[in-house]
Every structure is written in structure tokens, then in C-alpha cells.
Short mmCIF file of C-alpha atoms and ligand atoms in Angstrom, two decimals:
data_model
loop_
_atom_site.label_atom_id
_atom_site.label_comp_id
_atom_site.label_asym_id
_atom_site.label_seq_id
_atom_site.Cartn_x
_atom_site.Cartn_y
_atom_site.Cartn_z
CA UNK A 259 0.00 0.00 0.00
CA UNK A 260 2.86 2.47 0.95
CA UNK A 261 4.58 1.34 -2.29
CA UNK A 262 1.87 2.19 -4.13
CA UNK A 263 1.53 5.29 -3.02
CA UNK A 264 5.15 6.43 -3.11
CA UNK A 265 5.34 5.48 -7.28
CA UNK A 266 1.99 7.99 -7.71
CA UNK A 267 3.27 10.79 -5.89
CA UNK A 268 6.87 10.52 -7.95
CA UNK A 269 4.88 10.16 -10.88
CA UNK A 270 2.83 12.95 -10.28
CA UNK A 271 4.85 15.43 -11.83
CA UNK A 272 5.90 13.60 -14.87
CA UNK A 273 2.49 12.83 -15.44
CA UNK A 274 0.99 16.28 -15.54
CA UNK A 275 3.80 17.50 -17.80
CA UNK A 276 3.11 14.06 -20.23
CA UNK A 277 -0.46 15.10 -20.34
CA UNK A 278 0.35 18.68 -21.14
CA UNK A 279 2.48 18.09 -24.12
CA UNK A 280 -0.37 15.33 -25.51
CA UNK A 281 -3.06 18.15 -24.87
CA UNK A 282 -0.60 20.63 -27.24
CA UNK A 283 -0.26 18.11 -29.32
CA UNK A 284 -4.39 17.31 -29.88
CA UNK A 285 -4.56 21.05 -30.07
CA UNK A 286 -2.35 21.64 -32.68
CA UNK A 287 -4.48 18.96 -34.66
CA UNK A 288 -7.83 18.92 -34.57
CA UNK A 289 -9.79 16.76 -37.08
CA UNK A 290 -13.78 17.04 -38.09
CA UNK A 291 -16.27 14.52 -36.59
CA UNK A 292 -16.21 11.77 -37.69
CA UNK A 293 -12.62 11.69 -39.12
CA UNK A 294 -10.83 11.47 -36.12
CA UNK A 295 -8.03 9.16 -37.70
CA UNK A 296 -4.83 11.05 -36.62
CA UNK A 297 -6.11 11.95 -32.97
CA UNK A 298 -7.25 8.36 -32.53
CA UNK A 299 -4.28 6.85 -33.76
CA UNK A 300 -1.84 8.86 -31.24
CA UNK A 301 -4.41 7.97 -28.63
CA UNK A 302 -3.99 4.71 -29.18
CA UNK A 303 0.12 5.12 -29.21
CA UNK A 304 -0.56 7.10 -25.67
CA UNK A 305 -2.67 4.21 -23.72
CA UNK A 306 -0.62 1.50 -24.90
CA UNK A 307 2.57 3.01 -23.82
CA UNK A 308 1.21 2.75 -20.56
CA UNK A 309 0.30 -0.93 -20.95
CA UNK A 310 -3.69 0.14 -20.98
CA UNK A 311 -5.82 -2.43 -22.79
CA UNK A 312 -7.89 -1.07 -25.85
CA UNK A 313 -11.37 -3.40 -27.02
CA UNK A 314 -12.49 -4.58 -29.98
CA UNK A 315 -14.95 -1.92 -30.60
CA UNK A 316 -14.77 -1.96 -34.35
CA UNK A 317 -15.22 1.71 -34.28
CA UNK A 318 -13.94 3.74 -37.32
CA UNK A 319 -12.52 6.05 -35.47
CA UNK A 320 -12.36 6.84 -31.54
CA UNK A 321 -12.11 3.79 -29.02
CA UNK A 322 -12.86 2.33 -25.99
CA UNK A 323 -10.24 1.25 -23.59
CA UNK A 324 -10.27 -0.67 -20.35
CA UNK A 325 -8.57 -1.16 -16.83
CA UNK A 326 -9.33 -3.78 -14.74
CA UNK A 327 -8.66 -3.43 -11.33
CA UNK A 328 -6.99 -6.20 -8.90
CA UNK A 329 -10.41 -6.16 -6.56
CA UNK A 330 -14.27 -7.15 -7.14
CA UNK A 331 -16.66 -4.66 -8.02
CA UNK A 332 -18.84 -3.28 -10.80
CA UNK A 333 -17.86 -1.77 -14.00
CA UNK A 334 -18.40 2.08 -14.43
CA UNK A 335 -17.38 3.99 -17.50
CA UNK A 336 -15.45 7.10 -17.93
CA UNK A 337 -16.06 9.16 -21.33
CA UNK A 338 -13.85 12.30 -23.16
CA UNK A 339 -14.77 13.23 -26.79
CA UNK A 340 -12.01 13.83 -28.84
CA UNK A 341 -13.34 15.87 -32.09
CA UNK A 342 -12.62 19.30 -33.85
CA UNK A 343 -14.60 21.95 -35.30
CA UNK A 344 -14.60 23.73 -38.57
CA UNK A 345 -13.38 26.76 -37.72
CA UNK A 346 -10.14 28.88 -38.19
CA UNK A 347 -8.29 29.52 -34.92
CA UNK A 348 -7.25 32.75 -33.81
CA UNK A 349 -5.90 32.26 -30.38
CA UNK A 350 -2.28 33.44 -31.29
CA UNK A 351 -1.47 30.52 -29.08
CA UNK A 352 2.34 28.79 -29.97
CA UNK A 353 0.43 25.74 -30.40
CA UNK A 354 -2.60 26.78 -32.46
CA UNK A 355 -3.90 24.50 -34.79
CA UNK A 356 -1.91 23.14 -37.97
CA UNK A 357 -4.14 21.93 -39.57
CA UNK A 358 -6.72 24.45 -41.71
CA UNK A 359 -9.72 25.54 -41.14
CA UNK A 360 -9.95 23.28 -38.08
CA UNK A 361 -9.78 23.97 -34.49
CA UNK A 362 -10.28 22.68 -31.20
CA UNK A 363 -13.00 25.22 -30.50
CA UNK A 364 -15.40 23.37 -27.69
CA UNK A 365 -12.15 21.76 -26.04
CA UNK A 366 -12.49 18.44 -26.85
CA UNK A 367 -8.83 18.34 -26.44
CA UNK A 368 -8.74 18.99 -23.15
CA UNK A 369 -11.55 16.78 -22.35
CA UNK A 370 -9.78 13.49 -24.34
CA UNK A 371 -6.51 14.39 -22.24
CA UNK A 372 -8.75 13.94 -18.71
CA UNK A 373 -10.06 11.17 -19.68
CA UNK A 374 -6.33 9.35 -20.45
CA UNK A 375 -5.20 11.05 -17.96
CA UNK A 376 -7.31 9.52 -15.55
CA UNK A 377 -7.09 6.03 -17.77
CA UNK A 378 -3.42 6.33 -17.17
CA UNK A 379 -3.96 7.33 -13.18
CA UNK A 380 -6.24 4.17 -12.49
CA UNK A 381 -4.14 1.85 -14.57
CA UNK A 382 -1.28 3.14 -12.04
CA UNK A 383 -3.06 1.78 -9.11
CA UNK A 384 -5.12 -0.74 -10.42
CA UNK A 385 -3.65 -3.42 -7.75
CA UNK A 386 -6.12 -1.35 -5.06
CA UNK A 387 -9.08 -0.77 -7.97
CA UNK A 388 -12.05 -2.11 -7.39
CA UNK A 389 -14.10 -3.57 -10.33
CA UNK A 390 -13.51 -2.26 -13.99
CA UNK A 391 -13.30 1.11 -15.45
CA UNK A 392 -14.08 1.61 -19.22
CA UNK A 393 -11.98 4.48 -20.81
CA UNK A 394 -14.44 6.43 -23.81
CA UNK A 395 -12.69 8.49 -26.07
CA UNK A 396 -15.89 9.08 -28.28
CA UNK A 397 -15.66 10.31 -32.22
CA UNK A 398 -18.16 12.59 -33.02
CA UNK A 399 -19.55 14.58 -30.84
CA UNK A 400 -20.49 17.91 -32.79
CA UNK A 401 -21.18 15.83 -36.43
CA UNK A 402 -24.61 16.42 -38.13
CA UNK A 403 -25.71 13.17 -37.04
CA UNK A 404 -28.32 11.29 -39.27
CA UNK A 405 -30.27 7.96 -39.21
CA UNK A 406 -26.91 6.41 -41.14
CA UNK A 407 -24.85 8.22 -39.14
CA UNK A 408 -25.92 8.50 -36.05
CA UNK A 409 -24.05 10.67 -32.97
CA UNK A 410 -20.98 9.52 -31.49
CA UNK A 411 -22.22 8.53 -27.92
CA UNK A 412 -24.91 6.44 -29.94
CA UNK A 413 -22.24 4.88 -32.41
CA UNK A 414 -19.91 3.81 -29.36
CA UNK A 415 -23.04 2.53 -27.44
CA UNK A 416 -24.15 0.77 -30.65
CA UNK A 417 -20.93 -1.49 -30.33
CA UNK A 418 -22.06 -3.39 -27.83
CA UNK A 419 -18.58 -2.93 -25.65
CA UNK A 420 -20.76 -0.54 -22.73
CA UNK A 421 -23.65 -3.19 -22.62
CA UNK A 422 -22.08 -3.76 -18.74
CA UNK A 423 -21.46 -0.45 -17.71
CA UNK A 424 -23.84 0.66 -14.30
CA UNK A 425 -22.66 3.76 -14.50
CA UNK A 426 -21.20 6.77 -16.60
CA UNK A 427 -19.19 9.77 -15.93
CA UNK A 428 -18.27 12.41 -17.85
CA UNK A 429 -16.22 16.15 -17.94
CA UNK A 430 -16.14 18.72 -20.06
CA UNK A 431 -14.03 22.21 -19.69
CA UNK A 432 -15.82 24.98 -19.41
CA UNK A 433 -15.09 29.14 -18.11
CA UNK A 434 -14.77 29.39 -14.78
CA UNK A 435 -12.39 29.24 -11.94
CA UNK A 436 -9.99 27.04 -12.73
CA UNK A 437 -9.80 23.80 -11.65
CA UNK A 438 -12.87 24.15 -10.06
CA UNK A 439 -16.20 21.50 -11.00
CA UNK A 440 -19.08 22.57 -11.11
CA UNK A 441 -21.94 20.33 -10.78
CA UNK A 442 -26.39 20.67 -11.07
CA UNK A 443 -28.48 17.87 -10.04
CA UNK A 444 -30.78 17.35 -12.44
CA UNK A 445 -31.49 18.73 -15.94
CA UNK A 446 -27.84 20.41 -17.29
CA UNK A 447 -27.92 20.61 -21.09
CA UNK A 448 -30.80 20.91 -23.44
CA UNK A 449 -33.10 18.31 -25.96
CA UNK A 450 -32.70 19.27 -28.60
CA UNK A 451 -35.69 18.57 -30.49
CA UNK A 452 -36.72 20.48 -34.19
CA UNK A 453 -40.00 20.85 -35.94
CA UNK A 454 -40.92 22.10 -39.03
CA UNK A 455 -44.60 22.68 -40.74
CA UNK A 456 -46.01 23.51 -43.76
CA UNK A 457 -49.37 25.38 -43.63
CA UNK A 458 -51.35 24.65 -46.35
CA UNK A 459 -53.77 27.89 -47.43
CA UNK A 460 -55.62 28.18 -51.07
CA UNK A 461 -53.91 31.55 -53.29
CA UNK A 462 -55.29 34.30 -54.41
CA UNK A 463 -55.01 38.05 -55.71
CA UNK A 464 -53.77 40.10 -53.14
CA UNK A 465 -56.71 42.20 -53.43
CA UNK A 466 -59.06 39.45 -53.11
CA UNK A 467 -58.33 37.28 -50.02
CA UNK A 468 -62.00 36.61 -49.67
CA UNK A 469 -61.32 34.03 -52.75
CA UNK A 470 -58.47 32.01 -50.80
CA UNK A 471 -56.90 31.13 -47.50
CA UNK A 472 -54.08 33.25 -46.96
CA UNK A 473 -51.20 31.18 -44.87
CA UNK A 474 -49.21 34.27 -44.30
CA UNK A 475 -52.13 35.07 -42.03
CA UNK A 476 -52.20 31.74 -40.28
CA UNK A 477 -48.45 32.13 -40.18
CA UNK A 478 -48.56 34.92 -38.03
CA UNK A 479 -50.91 33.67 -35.66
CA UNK A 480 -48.97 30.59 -35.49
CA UNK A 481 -45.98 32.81 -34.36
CA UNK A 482 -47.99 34.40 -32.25
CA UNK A 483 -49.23 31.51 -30.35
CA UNK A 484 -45.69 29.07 -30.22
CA UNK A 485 -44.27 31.30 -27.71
CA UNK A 486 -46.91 30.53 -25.15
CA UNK A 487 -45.97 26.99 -24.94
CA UNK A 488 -43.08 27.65 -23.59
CA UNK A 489 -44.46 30.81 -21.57
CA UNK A 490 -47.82 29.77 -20.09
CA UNK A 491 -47.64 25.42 -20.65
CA UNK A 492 -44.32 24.60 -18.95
CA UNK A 493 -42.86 24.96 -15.39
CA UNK A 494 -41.36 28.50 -15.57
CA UNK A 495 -38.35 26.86 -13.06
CA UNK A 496 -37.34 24.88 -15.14
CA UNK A 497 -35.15 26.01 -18.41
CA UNK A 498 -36.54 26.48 -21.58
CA UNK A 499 -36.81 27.67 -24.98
CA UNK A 500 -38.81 27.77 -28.89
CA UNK A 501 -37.42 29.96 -31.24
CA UNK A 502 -38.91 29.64 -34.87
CA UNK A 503 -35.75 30.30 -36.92
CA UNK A 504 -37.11 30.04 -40.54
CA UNK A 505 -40.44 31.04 -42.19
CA UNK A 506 -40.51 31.16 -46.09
CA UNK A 507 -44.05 31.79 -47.97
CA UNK A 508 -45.13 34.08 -51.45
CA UNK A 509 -43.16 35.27 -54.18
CA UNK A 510 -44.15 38.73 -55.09
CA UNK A 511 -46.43 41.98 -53.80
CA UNK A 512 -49.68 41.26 -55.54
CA UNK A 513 -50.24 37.28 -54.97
CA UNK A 514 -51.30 34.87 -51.87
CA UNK A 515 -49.49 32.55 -51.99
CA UNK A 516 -51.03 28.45 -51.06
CA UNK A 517 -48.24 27.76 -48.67
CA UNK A 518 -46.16 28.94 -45.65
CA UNK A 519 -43.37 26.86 -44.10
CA UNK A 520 -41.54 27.24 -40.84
CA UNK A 521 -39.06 25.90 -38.86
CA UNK A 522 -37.46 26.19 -35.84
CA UNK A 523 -36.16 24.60 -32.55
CA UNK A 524 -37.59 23.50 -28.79
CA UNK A 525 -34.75 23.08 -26.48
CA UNK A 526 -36.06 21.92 -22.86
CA UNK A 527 -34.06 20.02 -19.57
CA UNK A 528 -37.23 18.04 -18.56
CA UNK A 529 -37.67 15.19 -19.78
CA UNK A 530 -42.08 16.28 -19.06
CA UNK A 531 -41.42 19.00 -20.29
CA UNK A 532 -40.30 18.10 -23.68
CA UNK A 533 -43.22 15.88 -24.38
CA UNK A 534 -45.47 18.72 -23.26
CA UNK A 535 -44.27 20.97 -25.49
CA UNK A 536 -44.29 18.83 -28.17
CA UNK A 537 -48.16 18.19 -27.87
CA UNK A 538 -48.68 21.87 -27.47
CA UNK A 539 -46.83 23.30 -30.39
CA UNK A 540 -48.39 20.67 -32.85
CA UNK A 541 -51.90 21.79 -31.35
CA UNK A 542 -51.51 25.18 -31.81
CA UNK A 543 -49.61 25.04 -35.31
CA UNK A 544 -52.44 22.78 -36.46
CA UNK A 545 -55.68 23.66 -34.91
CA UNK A 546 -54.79 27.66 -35.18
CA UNK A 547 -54.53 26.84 -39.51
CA UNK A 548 -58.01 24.83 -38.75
CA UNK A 549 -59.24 28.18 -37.19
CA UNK A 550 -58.49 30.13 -39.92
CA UNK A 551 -59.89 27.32 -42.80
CA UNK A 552 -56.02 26.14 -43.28
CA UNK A 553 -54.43 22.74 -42.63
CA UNK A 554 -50.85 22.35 -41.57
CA UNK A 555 -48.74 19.42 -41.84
CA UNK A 556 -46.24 18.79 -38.83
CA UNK A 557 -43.12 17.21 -38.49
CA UNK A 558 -41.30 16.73 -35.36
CA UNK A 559 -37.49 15.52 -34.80
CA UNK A 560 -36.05 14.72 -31.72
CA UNK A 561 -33.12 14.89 -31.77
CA UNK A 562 -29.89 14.21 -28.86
CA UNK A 563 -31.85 14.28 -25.16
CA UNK A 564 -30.90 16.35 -22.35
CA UNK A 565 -27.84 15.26 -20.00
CA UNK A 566 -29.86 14.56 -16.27
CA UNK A 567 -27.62 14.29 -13.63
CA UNK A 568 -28.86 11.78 -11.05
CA UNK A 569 -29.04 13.21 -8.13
CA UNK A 570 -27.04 10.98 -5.63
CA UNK A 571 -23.99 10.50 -8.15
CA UNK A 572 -24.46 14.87 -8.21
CA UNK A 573 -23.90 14.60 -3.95
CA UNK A 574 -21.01 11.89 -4.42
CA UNK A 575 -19.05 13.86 -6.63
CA UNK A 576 -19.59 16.89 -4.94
CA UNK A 577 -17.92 14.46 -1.81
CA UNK A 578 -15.10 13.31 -4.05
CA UNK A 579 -13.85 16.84 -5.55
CA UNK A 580 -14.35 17.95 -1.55
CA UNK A 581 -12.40 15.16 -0.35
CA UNK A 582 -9.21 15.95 -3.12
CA UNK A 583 -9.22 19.45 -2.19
CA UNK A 584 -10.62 20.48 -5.41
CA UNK A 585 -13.15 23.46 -5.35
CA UNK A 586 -16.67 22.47 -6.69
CA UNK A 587 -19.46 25.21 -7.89
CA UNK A 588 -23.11 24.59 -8.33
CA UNK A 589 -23.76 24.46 -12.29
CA UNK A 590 -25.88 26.35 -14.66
CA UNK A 591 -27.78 24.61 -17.18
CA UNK A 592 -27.71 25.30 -20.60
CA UNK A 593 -29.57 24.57 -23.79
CA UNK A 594 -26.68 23.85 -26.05
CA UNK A 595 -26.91 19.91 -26.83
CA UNK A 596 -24.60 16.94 -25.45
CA UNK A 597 -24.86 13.45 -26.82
CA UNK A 598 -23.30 12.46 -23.30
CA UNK A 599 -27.22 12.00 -22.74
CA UNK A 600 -27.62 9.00 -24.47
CA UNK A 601 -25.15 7.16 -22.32
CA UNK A 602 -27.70 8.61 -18.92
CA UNK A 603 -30.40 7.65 -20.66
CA UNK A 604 -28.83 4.02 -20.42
CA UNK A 605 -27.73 4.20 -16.64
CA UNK A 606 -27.54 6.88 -14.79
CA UNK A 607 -24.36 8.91 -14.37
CA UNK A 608 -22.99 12.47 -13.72
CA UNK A 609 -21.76 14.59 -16.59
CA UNK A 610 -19.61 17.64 -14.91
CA UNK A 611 -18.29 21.03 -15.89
CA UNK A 612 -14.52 21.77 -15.45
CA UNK A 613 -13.59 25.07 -14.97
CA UNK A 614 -10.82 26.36 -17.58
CA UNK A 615 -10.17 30.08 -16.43
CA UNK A 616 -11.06 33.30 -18.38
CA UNK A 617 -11.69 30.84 -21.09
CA UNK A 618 -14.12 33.00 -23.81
CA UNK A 619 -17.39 31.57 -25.49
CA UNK A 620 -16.57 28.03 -26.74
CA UNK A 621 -17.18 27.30 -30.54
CA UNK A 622 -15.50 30.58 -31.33
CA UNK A 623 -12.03 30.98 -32.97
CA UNK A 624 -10.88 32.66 -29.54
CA UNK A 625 -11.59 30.11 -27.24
CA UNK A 626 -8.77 29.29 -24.87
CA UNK A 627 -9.41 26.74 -21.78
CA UNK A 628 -6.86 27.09 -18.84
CA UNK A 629 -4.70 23.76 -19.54
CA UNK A 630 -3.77 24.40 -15.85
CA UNK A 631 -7.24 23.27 -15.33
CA UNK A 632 -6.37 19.08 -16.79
CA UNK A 633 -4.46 17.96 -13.63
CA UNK A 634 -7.54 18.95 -11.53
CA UNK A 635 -9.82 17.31 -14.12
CA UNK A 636 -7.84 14.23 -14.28
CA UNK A 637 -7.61 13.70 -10.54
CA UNK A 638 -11.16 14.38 -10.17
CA UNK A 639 -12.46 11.84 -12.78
CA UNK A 640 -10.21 8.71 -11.59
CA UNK A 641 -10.83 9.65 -8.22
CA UNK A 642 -14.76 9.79 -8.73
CA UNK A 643 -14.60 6.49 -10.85
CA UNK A 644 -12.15 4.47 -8.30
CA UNK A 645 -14.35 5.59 -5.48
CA UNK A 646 -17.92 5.03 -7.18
CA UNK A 647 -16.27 0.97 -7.46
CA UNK A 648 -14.84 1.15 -4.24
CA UNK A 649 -18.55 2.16 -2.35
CA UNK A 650 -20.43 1.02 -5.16
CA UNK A 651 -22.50 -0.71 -2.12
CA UNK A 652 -23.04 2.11 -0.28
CA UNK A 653 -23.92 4.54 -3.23
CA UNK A 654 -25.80 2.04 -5.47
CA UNK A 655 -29.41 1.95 -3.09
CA UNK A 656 -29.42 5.92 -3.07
CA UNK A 657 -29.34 6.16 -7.38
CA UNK A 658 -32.44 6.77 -8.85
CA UNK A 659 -32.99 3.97 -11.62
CA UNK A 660 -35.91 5.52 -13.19
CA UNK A 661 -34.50 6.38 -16.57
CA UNK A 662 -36.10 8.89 -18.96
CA UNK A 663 -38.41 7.64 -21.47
CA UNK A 664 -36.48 6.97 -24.57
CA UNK A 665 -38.14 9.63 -27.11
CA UNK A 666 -35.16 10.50 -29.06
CA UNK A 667 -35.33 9.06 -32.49
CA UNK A 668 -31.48 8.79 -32.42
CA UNK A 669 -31.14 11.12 -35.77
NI1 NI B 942 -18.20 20.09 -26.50
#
């Protein structure tokens, strides 16, 4: 036991500064979703190194590694995602992004280096590890994901290799202090669920509507009457939000036209709450039109599912970061999306924020996470998996195993 704990304090140091130089390294190149060839292949080179076991996933690209501790206990799963995003870096940083057009912009990088950082960290003392920690580095996290191609969290879960996993956890960096995790119980990211309708009118001459049905009328009212769902049908607490992003109907100044279309997007936390507002919108798109002698046609895609942090892996974590001396901070949602869902919607888990400094808005060419932030990343996530094994007894009667309903049509 004192052994053991000598070698990880030595290799403390070493460690960090490996990780650091692998982070530059992803940063410098970035690759699109679902072409994450080069990053997975030096990912590969990294876990081996350290004698870490990779599966038989028969992913393209991305993988799913394993270490299997000395001692019984269940098998939990820690995730990073590990792709780029088209867009051209300007952080003047010396290790900006080679390669064009691409960057790093959400931080993926930093989140693949906690996760093998923390692969590497367990595999160090897996003679005291309980049970079995699965290491996801996941492709394909910001794609355009479609029936063929579905999201990464959905492609690695599609492999089969997770089918044993009782529980997930996951980081991503985010501004704030840093080091610090923040964690919400509950609903964190958004569904993100799109609709689109066509209203279908009868034209006219624009100076006889009394001959047709105009949709530009219906249209309107429609507008009119989508923003109530959110406003008077939901539970104002909770976070939520429609915006119709794209209406398109006529041609010209002197003719109704048959047709409007619009589209747009419902983002809510709750899982309730996003069937609600689903029956409300499709309602009040179709039974305003059958108010005004119109018909509408709706369509309604849901799409990846909000991230729900259950809330007794929320209180353990908040124990774990306490116990390692790392800060934590209570979360704020938001109603960006996060395929990390899919793997809650499985078992639950806990999906946390990382704070990476004065960081800027992510998915812009200035964004700039902390890398001071990874060590405190790293030792949080092996230190929350190792432990979750360790008391898996003790934590295991307090989780809430009611999983949402599984509405999302994976596209
Ligand atoms: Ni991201």
C-alpha cells in the first residue's frame, strides 16, 4: 500500500507535464467529426505506452479502452470526446492549430486528455481498484448526425462494448475558476428537439383574399401563439426555450401565396417538459390553420436528449472533488446539446463542468481553456470512478434507476 503510493506521488509530476504536451499536441491537430483518424491513432500510441488495454470496438474512429482493477466490483465507465470543429483559430497561441480551417473550439482536447489522464492514473493503481473502469474516447460529438450516421455517444453505445457499464461519468471544460467543477443535479444541457410545418392555405389576388386562404395570415398567428408553450404550458423553473428560426411563404407583392413553411427549434431540460411541449406546439400550429380554414402538416425531430444528472452521483461527486481538495461550484444549465445523454439515458451517471479560467465563449475561434485546469480534471475523474467501485454498495441503493423515457429518435 505504501509502495503504491510512493510510485503515484513521484509520478505525479511527470504525469501532468506528459499530459500537457499530448493536450498541445491534440490542439495543434484537430480533425472534423467523424474523421478522427490522426487523434485516434496517437491515442492509441498514448494508452498502450502505458500498458492500458484497448477493445475490440470496431469503431472507425475513436475507441474504448479498459482497466481492470486487482479487486471485485462493478464496472463504471469514464467518457472524453475527442473531435474538432470547422473553424479557423485565432488564439495566437504557440500551439494553435496546424491543420486548416480546423480547431479545437469546444475543447475536446482537453476533455480526451482527462479522460487518459485519468485512464493512465487508475491503470497506475489498479492493484487497489475495485471492479472495472471503461476508458471512452468518443468520435463525433459535434457531427450532423443522421439515421446512417448517427451521434458519437450512440455509435460507441451501438458497439455493444458498454452493454455492462452501471454507470457513466463524464467532464467537459468549461469558463470558470480554474480547476474548479461545477456540478447541477438534475437537468444540465438541453433536448434538442426540431419541428418544421407547412401550412397549407388556397392563393389568391392580393386584393381578393375573400377568394383564398391566406397562410401568411395563419403564419402569423402561429408565431404568435408558439411562444406561449413555452411561456404559459411549462414549469417557468425549469429552463426552456422555442425559437422559430425560418419562415418562407409568397413570391411577389400582388399574390397569396397556397403555402407557408416554418421551422425552428424547442430546447427543454425536462424530460415532461419536452413531451409537453411537443403536444402543445403541434396543437396550436395545427388547430390555429383549422381556425383560420387552413391545414398544416407537422413534423417533429427529436433529436440528442438532455444530460440529467442523477441526483445521488451529483452529492457523491460533490464528496469526491471535496475530499481531493478540489473546489466544486453549483452548475448552470444550458440549452446547447450533449450526446453524453444518451449514455444517462442508459444508466444513470454524472456529466460535470470543469472550470478552464477566463476561457471566452466556446465554438469561437478565440476560445482558450486554462490547460492548468487538466491535472484537476484528471484527478477528479479517476478519483470519482475508483471511489464510485470502491462504495459502489453504499452509493448504489441511493441512485435513482428511473431512466427517462427513450423519445429520441437517435437522428
Ligand atoms: Ni463540446
Amino acid at each position: 500500500m505504501t509502495a503504491t503510493t510512493a510510485t503515484t506521488a513521484t509520478n505525479a509530476q511527470p504525469l501532468e507535464s506528459e499530459l500537457l504536451e499530448h493536450y498541445r499536441w491534440f490542439h495543434r491537430h484537430p480533425e472534423p467529426s467523424y474523421e478522427e483518424f490522426a487523434t485516434t491513432a496517437r491515442l492509441r500510441g498514448i494508452l498502450e505506452s502505458h500498458g492500458i488495454e484497448i477493445l475490440d470496438s470496431g469503431l472507425k474512429t475513436g475507441l474504448v479502452a479498459v482497466v481492470r482493477g486487482a479487486l471485485p466490483g462493478p464496472v463504471v465507465a469514464i467518457r472524453g470526446d475527442i473531435d474538432g470543429l470547422p473553424i479557423t483559430e485565432n488564439t495566437g497561441l504557440p500551439y494553435a492549430s496546424e491543420n486548416e480551417g480546423l480547431m479545437h473550439g469546444c475543447g475536446h482536447d482537453f476533455n480526451m486528455t482527462v479522460a487518459v489522464g485519468a485512464a493512465i492514473l487508475l491503470q497506475e493503481r489498479r492493484d487497489t481498484l475495485h471492479g472495472t473502469v471503461k476508458v471512452i474516447l468518443q468520435p463525433a460529438e459535434e457531427g450532423k448526425a443522421t439515421k446512417e450516421r448517427p451521434t458519437g455517444a450512440v455509435q460507441v453505445l451501438d458497439t455493444g462494448v458498454l452493454d455492462d457499464v452501471q454507470a457513466f461519468f463524464g467532464t467537459h471544460d468549461w469558463p470558470g475558476e480554474t480547476g474548479a467543477i461545477s456540478i447541477r443535479e438534475g437537468g444540465l444541457t438541453g433536448a434538442v428537439d426540431k419541428f418544421q410545418a407547412t401550412i397549407h392555405g388556397s392563393g389568391s389576388h392580393a386584393a381578393e383574399p375573400q377568394h383564398g386562404v391566406d397562410p401568411i395570415t395563419v403564419l402569423g398567428a402561429v408565431l404568435q401563439g408558439l411562444q406561449a408553450v413555452t411561456a404559459r404550458n411549462l414549469d417557468p423553473v425549469n429552463p426552456r426555450v422555442l425559437s422559430v428560426t425560418h419562415v418562407e411563404a409568397g413570391s411577389t407583392w400582388n399574390v397569396i401565396p397556397s403555402t407557408a413553411f416554418l421551422e425552428g427549434t424547442v430546447r427543454t431540460t425536462e424530460p415532461a417538459d419536452r413531451e409537453a411541449a411537443k403536444d402543445r406546439a403541434v396543437a396550436i400550429i395545427e388547430r390555429t390553420a383549422e381556425a383560420y380554414g387552413a391545414t398544416a402538416e407537422v413534423s417533429w425531430f427529436f433529436g440528442s436528449p438532455s444530460v440529467v444528472n442523477d441526483p445521488a452521483w451529483s452529492r457523491f461527486g460533490r464528496r469526491v472533488a471535496g475530499d481531493e481538495g478540489i473546489a466544486v461550484t453549483e452548475d448552470r444549465p444550458q440549452l446547447g446539446g450533449e450526446d453524453f445523454s444518451y449514455y444517462l439515458q442508459r444508466v444513470p451517471g454524472l456529466f460535470v463542468h470543469v472550470g478552464a479560467g477566463d476561457a471566452g465563449a466556446s465554438h469561437t475561434p478565440t476560445f482558450r481553456p486554462d490547460p492548468a485546469a487538466i491535472w484537476p480534471g484528471v484527478r477528479f475523474l479517476a478519483a470519482l470512478a475508483a471511489r464510485a467501485t470502491e462504495e459502489w454498495d453504499t452509493v448504489s441503493p441511493e441512485i435513482s434507476h428511473e431512466i427517462s423515457p427513450e423519445t429520441a429518435k437517435r437522428a
